[in-house]
Tab-separated table of C-alpha atoms in Angstrom:
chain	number	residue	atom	x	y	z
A	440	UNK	CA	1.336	-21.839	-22.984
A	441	UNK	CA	3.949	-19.540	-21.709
A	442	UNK	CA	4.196	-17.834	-18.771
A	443	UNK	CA	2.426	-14.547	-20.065
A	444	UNK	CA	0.176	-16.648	-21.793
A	445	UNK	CA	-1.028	-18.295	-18.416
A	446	UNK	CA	-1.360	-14.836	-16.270
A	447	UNK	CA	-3.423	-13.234	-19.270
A	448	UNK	CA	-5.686	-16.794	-19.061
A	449	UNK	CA	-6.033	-15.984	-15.241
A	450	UNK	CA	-6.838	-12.382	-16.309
A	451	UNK	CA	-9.814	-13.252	-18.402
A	452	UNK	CA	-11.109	-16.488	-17.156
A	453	UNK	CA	-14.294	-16.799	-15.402
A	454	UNK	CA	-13.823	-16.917	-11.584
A	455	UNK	CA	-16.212	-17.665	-8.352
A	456	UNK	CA	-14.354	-16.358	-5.097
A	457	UNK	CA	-14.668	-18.830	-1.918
A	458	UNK	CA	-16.838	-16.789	0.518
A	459	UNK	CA	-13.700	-16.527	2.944
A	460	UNK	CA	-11.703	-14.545	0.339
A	461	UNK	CA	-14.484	-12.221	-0.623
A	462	UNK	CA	-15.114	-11.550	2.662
A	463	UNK	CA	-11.318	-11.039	3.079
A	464	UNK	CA	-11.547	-8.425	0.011
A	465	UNK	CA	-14.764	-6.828	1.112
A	466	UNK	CA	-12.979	-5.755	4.123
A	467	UNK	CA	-9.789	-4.948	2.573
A	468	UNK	CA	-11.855	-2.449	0.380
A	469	UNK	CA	-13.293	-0.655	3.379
A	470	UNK	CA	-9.830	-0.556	4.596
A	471	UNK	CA	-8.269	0.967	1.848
A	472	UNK	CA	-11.512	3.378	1.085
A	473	UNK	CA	-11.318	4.439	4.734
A	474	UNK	CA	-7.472	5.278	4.345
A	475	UNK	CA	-7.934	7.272	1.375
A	476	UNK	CA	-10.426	9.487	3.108
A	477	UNK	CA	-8.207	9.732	5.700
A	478	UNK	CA	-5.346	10.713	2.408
A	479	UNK	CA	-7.884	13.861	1.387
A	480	UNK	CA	-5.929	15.698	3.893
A	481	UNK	CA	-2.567	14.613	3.777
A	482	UNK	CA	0.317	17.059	2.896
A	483	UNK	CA	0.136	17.626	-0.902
A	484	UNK	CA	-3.454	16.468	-1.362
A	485	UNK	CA	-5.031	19.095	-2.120
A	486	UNK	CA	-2.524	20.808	-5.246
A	487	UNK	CA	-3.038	16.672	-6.052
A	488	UNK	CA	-6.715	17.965	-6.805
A	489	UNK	CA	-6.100	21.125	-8.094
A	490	UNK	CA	-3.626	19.768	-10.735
A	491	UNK	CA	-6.137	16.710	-11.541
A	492	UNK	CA	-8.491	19.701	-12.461
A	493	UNK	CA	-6.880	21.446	-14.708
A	494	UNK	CA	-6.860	17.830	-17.010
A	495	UNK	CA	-10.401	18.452	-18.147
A	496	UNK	CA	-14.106	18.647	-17.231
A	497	UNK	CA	-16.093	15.723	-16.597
A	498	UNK	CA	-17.854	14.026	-13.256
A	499	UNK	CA	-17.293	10.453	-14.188
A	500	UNK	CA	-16.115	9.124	-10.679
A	501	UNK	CA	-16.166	10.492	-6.785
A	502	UNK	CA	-13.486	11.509	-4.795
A	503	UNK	CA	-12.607	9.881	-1.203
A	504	UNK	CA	-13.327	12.407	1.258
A	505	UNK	CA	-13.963	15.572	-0.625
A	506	UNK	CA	-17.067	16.635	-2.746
A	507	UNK	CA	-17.032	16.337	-6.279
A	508	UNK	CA	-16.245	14.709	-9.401
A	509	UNK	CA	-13.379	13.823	-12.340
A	510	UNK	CA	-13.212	12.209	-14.976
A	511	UNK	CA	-11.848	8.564	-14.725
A	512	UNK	CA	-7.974	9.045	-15.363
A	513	UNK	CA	-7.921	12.033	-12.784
A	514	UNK	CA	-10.302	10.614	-10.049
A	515	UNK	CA	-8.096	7.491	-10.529
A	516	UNK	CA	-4.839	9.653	-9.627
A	517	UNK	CA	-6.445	11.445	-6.804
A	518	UNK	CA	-7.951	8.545	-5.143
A	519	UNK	CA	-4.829	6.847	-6.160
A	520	UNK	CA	-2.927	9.616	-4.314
A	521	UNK	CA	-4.746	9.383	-1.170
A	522	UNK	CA	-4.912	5.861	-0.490
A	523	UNK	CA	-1.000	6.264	-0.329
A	524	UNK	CA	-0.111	9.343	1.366
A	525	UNK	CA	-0.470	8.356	4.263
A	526	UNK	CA	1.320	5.027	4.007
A	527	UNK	CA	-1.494	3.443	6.030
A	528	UNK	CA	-2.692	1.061	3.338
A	529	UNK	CA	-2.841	-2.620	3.074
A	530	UNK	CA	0.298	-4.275	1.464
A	531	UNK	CA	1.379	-7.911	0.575
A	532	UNK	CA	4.447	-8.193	2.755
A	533	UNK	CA	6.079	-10.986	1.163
A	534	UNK	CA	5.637	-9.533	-2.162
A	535	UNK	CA	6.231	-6.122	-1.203
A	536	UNK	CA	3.275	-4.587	-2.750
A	537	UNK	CA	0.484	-2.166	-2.070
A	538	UNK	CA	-2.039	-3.748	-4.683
A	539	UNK	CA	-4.896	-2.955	-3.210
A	540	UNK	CA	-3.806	0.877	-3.381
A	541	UNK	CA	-3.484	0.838	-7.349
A	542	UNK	CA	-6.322	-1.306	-8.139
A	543	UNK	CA	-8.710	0.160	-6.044
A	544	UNK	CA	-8.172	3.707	-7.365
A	545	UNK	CA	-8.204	2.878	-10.907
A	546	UNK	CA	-11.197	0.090	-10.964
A	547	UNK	CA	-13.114	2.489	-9.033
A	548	UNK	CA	-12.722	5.281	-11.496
A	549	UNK	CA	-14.016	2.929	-14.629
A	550	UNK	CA	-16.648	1.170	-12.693
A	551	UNK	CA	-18.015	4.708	-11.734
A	552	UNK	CA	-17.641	5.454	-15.168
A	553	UNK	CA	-19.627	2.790	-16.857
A	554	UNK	CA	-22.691	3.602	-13.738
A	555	UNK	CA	-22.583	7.200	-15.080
A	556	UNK	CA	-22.936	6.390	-18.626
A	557	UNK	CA	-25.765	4.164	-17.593
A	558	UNK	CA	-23.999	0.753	-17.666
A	559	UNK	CA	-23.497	-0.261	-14.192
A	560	UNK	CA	-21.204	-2.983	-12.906
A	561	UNK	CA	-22.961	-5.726	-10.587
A	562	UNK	CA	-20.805	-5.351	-7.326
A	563	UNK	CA	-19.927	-8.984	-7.124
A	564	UNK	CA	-18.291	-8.815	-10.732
A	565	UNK	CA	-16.028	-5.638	-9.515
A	566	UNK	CA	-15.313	-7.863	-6.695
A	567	UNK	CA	-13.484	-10.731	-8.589
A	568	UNK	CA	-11.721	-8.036	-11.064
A	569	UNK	CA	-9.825	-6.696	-7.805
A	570	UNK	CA	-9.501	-10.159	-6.622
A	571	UNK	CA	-7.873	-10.964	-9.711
A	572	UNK	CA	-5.681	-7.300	-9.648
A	573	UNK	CA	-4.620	-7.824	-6.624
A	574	UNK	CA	-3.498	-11.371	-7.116
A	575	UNK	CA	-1.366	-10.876	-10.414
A	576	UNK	CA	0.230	-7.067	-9.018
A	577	UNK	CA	1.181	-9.786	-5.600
A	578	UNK	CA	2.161	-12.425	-8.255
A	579	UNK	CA	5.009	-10.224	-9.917
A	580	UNK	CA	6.374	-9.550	-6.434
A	581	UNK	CA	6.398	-12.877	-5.398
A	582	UNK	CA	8.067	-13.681	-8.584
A	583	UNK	CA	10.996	-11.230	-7.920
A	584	UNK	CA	14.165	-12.432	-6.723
A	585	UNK	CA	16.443	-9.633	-6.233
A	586	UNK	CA	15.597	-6.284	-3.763
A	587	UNK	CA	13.686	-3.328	-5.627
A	588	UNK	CA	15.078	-0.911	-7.527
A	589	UNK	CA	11.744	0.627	-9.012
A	590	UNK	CA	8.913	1.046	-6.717
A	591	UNK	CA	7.012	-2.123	-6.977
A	592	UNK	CA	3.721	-1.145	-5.625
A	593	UNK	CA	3.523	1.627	-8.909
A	594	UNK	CA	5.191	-0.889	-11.389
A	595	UNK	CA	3.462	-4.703	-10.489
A	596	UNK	CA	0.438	-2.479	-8.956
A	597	UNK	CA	0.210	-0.654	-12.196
A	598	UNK	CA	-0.236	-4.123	-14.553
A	599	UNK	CA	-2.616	-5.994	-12.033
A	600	UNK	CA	-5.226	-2.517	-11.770
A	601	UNK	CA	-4.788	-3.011	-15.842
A	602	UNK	CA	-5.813	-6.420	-16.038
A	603	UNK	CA	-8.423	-5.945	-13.524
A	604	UNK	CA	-9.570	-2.521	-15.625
A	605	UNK	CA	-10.064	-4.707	-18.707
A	606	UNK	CA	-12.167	-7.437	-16.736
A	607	UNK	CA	-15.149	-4.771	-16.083
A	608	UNK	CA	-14.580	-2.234	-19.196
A	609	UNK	CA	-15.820	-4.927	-22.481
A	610	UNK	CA	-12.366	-4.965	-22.943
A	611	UNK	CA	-12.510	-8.517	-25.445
A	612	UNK	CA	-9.755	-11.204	-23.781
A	613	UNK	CA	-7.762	-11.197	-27.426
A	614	UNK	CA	-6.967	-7.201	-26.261
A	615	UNK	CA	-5.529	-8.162	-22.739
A	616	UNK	CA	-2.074	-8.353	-23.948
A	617	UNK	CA	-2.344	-5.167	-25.455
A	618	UNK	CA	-3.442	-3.768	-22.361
A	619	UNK	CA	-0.674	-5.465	-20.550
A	620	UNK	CA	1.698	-3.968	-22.964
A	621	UNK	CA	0.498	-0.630	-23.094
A	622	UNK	CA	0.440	-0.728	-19.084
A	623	UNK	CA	4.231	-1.736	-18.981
A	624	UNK	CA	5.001	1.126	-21.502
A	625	UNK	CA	3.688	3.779	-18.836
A	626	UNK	CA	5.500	1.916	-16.024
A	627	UNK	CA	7.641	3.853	-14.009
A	628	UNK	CA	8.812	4.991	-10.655
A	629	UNK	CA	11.817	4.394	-8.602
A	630	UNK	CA	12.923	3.652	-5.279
A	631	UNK	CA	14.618	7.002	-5.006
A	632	UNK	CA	11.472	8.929	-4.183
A	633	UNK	CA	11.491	5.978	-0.532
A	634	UNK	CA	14.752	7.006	0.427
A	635	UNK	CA	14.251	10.529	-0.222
A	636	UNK	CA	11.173	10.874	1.472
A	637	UNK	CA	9.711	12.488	-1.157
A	638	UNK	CA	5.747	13.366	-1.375
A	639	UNK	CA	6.642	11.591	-5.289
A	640	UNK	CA	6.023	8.213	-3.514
A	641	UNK	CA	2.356	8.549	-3.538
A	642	UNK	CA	2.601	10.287	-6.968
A	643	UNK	CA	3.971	7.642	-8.805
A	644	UNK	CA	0.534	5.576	-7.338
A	645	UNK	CA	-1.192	7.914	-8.576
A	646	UNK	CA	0.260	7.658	-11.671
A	647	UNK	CA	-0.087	4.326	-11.937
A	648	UNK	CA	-3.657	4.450	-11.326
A	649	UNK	CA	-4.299	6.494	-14.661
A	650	UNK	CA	-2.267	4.733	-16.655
A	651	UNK	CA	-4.007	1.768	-15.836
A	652	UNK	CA	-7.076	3.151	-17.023
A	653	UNK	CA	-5.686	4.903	-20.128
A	654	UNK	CA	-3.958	1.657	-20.852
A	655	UNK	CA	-7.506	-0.199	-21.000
A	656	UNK	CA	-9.457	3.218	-22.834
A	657	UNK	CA	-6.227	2.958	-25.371
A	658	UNK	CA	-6.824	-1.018	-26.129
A	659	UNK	CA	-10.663	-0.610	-26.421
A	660	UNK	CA	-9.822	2.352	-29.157
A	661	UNK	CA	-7.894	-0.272	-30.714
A	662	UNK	CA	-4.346	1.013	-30.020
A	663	UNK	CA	-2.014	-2.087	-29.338
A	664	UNK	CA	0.541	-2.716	-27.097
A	665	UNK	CA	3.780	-4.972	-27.050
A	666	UNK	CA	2.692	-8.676	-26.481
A	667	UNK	CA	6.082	-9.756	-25.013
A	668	UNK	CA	6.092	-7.063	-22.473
A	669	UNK	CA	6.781	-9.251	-19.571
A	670	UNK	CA	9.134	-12.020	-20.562
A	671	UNK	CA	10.975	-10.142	-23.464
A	672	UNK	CA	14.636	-9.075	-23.932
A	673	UNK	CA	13.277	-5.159	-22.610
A	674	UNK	CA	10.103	-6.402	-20.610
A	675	UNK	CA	9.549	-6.314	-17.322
A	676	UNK	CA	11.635	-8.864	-15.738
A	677	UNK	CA	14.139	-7.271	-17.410
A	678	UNK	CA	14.236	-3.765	-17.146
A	679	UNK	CA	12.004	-3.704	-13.587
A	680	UNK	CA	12.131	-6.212	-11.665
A	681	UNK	CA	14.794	-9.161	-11.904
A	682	UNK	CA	12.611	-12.440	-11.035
A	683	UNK	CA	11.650	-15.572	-12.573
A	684	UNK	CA	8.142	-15.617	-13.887
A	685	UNK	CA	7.640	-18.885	-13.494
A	686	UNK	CA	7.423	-18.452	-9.440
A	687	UNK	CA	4.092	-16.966	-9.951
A	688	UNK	CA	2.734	-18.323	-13.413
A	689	UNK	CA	3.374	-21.896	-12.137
A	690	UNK	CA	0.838	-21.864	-9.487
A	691	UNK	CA	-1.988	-19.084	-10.672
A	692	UNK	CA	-5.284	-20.050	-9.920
A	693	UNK	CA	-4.055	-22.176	-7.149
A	694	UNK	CA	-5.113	-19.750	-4.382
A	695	UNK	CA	-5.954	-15.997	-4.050
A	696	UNK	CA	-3.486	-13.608	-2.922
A	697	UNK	CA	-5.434	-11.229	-1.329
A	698	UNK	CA	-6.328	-13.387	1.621
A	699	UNK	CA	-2.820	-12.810	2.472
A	700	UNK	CA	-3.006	-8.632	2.250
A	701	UNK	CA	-2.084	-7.123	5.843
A	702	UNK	CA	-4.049	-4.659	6.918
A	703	UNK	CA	-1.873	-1.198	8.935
A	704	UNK	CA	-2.963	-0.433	12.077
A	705	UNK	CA	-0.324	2.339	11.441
A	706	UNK	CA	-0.195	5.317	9.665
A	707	UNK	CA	3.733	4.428	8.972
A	708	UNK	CA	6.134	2.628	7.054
A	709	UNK	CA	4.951	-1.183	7.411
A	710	UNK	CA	8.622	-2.151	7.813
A	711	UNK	CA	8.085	-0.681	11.313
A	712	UNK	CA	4.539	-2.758	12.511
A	713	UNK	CA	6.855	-5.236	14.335
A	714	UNK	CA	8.405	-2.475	16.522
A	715	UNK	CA	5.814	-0.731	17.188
A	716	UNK	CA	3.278	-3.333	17.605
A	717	UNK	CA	5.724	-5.017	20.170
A	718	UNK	CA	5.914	-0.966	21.711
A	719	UNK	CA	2.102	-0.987	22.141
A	720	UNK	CA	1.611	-4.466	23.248
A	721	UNK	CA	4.298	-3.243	26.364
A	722	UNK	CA	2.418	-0.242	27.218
A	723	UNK	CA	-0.597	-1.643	27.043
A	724	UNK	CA	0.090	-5.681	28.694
A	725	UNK	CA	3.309	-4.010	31.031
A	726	UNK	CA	2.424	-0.480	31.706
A	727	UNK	CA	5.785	0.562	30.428
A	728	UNK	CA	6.327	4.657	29.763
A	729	UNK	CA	9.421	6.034	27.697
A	730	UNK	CA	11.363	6.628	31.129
A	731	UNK	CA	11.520	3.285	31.414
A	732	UNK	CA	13.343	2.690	28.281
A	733	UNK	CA	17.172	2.224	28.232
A	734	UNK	CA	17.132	1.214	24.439
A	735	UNK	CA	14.958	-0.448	21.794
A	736	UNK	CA	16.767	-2.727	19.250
A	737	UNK	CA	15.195	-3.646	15.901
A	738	UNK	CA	17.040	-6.841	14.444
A	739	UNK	CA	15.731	-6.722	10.842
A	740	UNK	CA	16.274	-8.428	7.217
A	741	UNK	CA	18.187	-5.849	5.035
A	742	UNK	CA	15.196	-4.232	3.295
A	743	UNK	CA	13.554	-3.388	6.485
A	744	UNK	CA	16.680	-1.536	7.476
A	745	UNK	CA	16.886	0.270	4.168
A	746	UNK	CA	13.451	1.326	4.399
A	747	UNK	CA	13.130	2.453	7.747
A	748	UNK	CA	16.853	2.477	9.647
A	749	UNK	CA	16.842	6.409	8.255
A	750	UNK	CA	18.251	9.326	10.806
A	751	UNK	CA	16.263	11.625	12.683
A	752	UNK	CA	16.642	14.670	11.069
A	753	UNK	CA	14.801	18.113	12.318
A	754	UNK	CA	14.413	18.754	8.542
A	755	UNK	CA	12.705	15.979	7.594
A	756	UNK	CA	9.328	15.549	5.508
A	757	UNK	CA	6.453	13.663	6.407
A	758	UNK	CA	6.868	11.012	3.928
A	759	UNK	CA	10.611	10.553	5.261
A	760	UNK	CA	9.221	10.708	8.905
A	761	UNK	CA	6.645	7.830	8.102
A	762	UNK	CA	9.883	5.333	7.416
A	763	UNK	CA	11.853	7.215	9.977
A	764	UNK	CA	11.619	4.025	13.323
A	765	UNK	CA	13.561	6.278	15.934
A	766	UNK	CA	10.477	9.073	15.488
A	767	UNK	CA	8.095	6.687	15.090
A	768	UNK	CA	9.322	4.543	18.114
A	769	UNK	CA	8.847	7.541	20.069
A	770	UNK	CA	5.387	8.572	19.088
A	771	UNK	CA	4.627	5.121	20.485
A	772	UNK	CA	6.364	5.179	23.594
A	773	UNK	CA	4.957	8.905	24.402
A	774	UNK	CA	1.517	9.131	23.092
A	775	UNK	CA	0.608	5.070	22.593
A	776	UNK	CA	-0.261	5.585	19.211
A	777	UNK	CA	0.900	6.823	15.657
A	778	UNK	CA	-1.375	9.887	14.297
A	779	UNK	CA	-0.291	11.406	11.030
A	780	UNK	CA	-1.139	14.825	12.214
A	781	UNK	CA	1.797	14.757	14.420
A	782	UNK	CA	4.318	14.678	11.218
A	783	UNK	CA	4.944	18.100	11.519
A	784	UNK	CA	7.737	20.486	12.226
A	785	UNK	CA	6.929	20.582	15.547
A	786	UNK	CA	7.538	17.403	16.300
A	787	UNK	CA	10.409	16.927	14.256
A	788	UNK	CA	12.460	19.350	16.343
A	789	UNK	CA	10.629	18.627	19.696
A	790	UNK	CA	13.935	17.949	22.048
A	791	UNK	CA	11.816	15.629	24.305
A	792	UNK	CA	11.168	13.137	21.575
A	793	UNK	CA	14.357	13.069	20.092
A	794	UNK	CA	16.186	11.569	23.094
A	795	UNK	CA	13.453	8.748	23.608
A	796	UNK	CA	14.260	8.331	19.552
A	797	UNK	CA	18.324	8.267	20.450
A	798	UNK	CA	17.359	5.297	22.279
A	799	UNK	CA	16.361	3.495	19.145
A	800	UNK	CA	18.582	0.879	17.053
A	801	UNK	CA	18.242	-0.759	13.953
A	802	UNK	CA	20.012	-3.256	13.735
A	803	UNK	CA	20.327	-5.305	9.844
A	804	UNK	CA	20.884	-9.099	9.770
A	805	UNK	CA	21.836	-11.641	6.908
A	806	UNK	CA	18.196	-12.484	4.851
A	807	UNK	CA	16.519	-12.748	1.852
A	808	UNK	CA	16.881	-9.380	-0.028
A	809	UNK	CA	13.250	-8.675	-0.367
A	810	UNK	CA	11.415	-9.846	3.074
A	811	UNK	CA	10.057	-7.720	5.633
A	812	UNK	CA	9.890	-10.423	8.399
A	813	UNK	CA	10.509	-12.277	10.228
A	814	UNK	CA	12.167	-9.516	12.765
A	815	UNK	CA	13.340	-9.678	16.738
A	816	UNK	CA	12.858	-6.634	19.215
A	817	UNK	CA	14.296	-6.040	21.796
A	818	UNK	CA	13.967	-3.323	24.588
A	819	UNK	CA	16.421	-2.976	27.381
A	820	UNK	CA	14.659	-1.476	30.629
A	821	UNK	CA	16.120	1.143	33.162
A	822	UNK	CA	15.265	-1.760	36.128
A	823	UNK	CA	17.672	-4.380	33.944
A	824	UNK	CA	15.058	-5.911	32.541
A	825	UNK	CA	15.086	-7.445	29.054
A	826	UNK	CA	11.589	-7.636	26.385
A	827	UNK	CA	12.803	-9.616	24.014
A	828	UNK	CA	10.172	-10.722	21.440
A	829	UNK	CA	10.595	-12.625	18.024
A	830	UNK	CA	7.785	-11.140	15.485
A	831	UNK	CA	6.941	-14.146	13.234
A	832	UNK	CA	4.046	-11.764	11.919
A	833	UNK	CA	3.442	-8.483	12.063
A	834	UNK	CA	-0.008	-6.724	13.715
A	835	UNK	CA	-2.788	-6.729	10.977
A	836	UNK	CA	-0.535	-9.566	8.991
A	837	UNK	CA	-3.588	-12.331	8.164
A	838	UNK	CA	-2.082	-14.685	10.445
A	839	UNK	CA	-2.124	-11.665	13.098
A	840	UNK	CA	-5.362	-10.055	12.761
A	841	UNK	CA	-6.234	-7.202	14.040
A	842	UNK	CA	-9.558	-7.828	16.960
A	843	UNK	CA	-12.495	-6.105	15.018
A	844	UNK	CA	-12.532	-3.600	17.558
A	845	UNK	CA	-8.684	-2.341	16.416
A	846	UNK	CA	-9.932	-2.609	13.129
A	847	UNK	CA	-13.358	-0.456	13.654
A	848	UNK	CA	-11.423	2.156	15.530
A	849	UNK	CA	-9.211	2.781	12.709
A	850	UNK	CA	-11.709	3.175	10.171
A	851	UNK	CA	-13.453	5.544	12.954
A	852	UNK	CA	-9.989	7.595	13.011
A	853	UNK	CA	-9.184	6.939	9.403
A	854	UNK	CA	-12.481	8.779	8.086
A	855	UNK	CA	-12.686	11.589	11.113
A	856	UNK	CA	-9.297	13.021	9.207
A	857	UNK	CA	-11.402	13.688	5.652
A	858	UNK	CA	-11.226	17.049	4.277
A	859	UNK	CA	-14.925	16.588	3.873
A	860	UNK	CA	-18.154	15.058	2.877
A	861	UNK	CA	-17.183	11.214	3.830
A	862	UNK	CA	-19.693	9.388	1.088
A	863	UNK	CA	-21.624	6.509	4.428
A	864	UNK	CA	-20.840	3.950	1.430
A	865	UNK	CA	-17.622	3.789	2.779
A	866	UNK	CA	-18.098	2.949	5.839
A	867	UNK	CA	-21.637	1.037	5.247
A	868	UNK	CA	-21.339	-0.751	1.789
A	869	UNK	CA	-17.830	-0.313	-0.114
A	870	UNK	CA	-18.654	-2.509	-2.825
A	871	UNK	CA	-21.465	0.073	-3.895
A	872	UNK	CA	-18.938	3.368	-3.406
A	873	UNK	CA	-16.522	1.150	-5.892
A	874	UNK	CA	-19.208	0.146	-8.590
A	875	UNK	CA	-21.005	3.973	-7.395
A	876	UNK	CA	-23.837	2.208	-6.824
């Protein structure tokens, strides 16, 4: 069996999740549900819809946070949109991946289909399919070997939400290469959208998230897709994302990747949890303000600098000021939090905050190309003092949790920012908002 051979196996086998890891996946869902409510009225959102409209007529699926209804490839891209805009939802940090953004948004939109047309899918079936989503977009990360050049969390995200599509859509296990090859053919996005800043980085999400369902609607219309789409001399791991397959097909099945999903307690660049979780744990333990601060150092692998060692620049956008530490940093330090409201002009030329953010270093050190930890932070007090803390992992990291009550006050805060109707399935029972129960 070859590698491609073994992940499509995993795809369509028959699976029973430990209780641990569907807990672990229940409350990853409410996470990401609550964050794209939260997305409904992030910049951009809102032409997101009004484009999505114009794609046709249909009420197959709900929207987070706003009334109404599209049909599956559009509520897919909206939903998809929101869960990212924000950049407040889950990722595997070792594998560099939002999965639970694409899968989400495009198994919700065919599992709401199917309830519409009157063929519901039992909740603990739509469970394992974004158990099993989640653990092959993670998988291709893992497998990488060499820093991204396309935006992994649209690309790997993209073939997992396909896979996991196919598991709840009668898609027959002889069509889940197709669907595997039709979902690499609409792959796409690059990492020049992150360093721009650009509102594209949630688009190309959202774009994954239809394509993953069209990919599944094209296979079960019998349309077929290249079978060596992974492994072949233009696949993935060739034209992607440099990696060795094998890293992840060797062990599938071995253990389930979402139980190691971090959750954000930040509405920010995840590259910049270890700073600012170290900030908050010195206001809050220390009862250190920004006067106090001489300087804050960020010693960090290479990606983390590239991602989030950006200038302050009064021009900025919000999706560049969500990666930008020395703003960030001094959100923290001033206002002991991180609320995606403030991304605004206002702040971006507010005089006060730039000098506590000209106080902020990032500083890159020799590691592997694609890791996001471990990091050290230091901050150098007025008084002479010295905070220096390694970060083995970051807030919300699995092996960090965040205390429930962190984690209930973000969902409170997530969902208060909705545009509008917030469906209580959300925030009571997200299984039955993602079958539409």
């Amino acid at each position: 069996m070859t590698p491609t051979q073994s992940i499509l196996a995993f795809a369509a086998a028959a699976h029973t999740l430990p209780p641990e890891i569907a807990a672990a996946a229940t409350a990853l869902l409410g996470d990401t549900l609550a964050v794209g409510a939260a997305g409904s009225s992030a910049p951009g959102a809102d032409g997101v819809y009004a484009a999505a409209q114009l794609w046709g007529a249909g009420d197959d699926a709900p929207l987070l946070g706003r009334g109404g209804r599209l049909p599956a490839p559009a509520a897919a891209f909206v939903n998809g949109f929101q869960i990212h805009s924000l950049e407040w939802d889950a990722v595997h940090e070792v594998a560099v991946v939002h999965a639970m953004s694409v899968v989400t948004a495009s198994l919700h939109a065919v599992c709401a289909r199917a309830a519409a047309r009157g063929a519901a899918v039992a909740p603990d079936r739509a469970l394992v399919a974004l158990a099993v989503g989640v653990d092959i977009a993670c998988g291709l990360g893992l497998a990488a070997t060499e820093g991204m050049r396309f935006f992994r969390p649209a690309t790997a995200g993209l073939i997992g939400a396909a896979l996991a599509c196919a598991r709840v859509a009668g898609t027959p296990p002889a069509a889940f290469a197709d669907v595997l090859g039709l979902a690499v053919s609409q792959a796409s996005g690059t990492m020049q959208a992150h360093v721009e800043g650009s509102q594209a980085l949630p688009l190309q999400i959202a774009a994954a998230a239809r394509a993953a369902v069209t990919a599944v609607d094209l296979a079960n219309a019998g349309l077929t897709g290249p079978h060596d789409a992974l492994e072949g001399p233009f696949g993935y791991f060739k034209l992607f994302d440099a990696g060795v397959i094998e890293r992840y097909s060797a062990s599938i099945g071995s253990g389930w990747r979402i139980g190691d999903v971090s959750i954000k307690p930040w509405p920010s660049g995840r590259a910049a949890h270890a700073t600012l979780g170290v900030l908050a744990a010195m206001i809050r333990d220390a009862g250190v303000t920004a006067a106090q601060v001489h300087e804050v150092q960020a010693h960090v692998p290479p990606l983390v600098g590239r991602m989030i060692g950006r200038p302050w620049v009064p021009q900025m956008t919000p999706a560049y000021a969500r990666l930008c530490l020395p703003l960030l940093a001094a959100l923290m330090l001033s206002e002991g939090r991180i609320d995606p409201r403030r991304f605004e002009a206002a702040t971006f030329t507010d005089a006060n905050l730039r000098a506590i953010g000209d106080r902020v270093r990032v500083i890159e050190v020799a590691g592997d190309a694609n890791a996001l930890s471990p990091q050290r932070i230091v901050v150098l007090l007025n008084d002479g003092r010295v905070l220096d803390r390694q970060v083995p992992a970051t807030p919300g990291h699995p092996a960090n949790p965040l205390p429930p009550a962190e984690q209930a006050a973000k969902l409170r805060f997530a969902l208060s920012l909705a545009a509008g109707p917030v469906d209580p399935r959300i925030r009571d029972n997200p299984l039955a908002w993602l079958v539409d129960a």
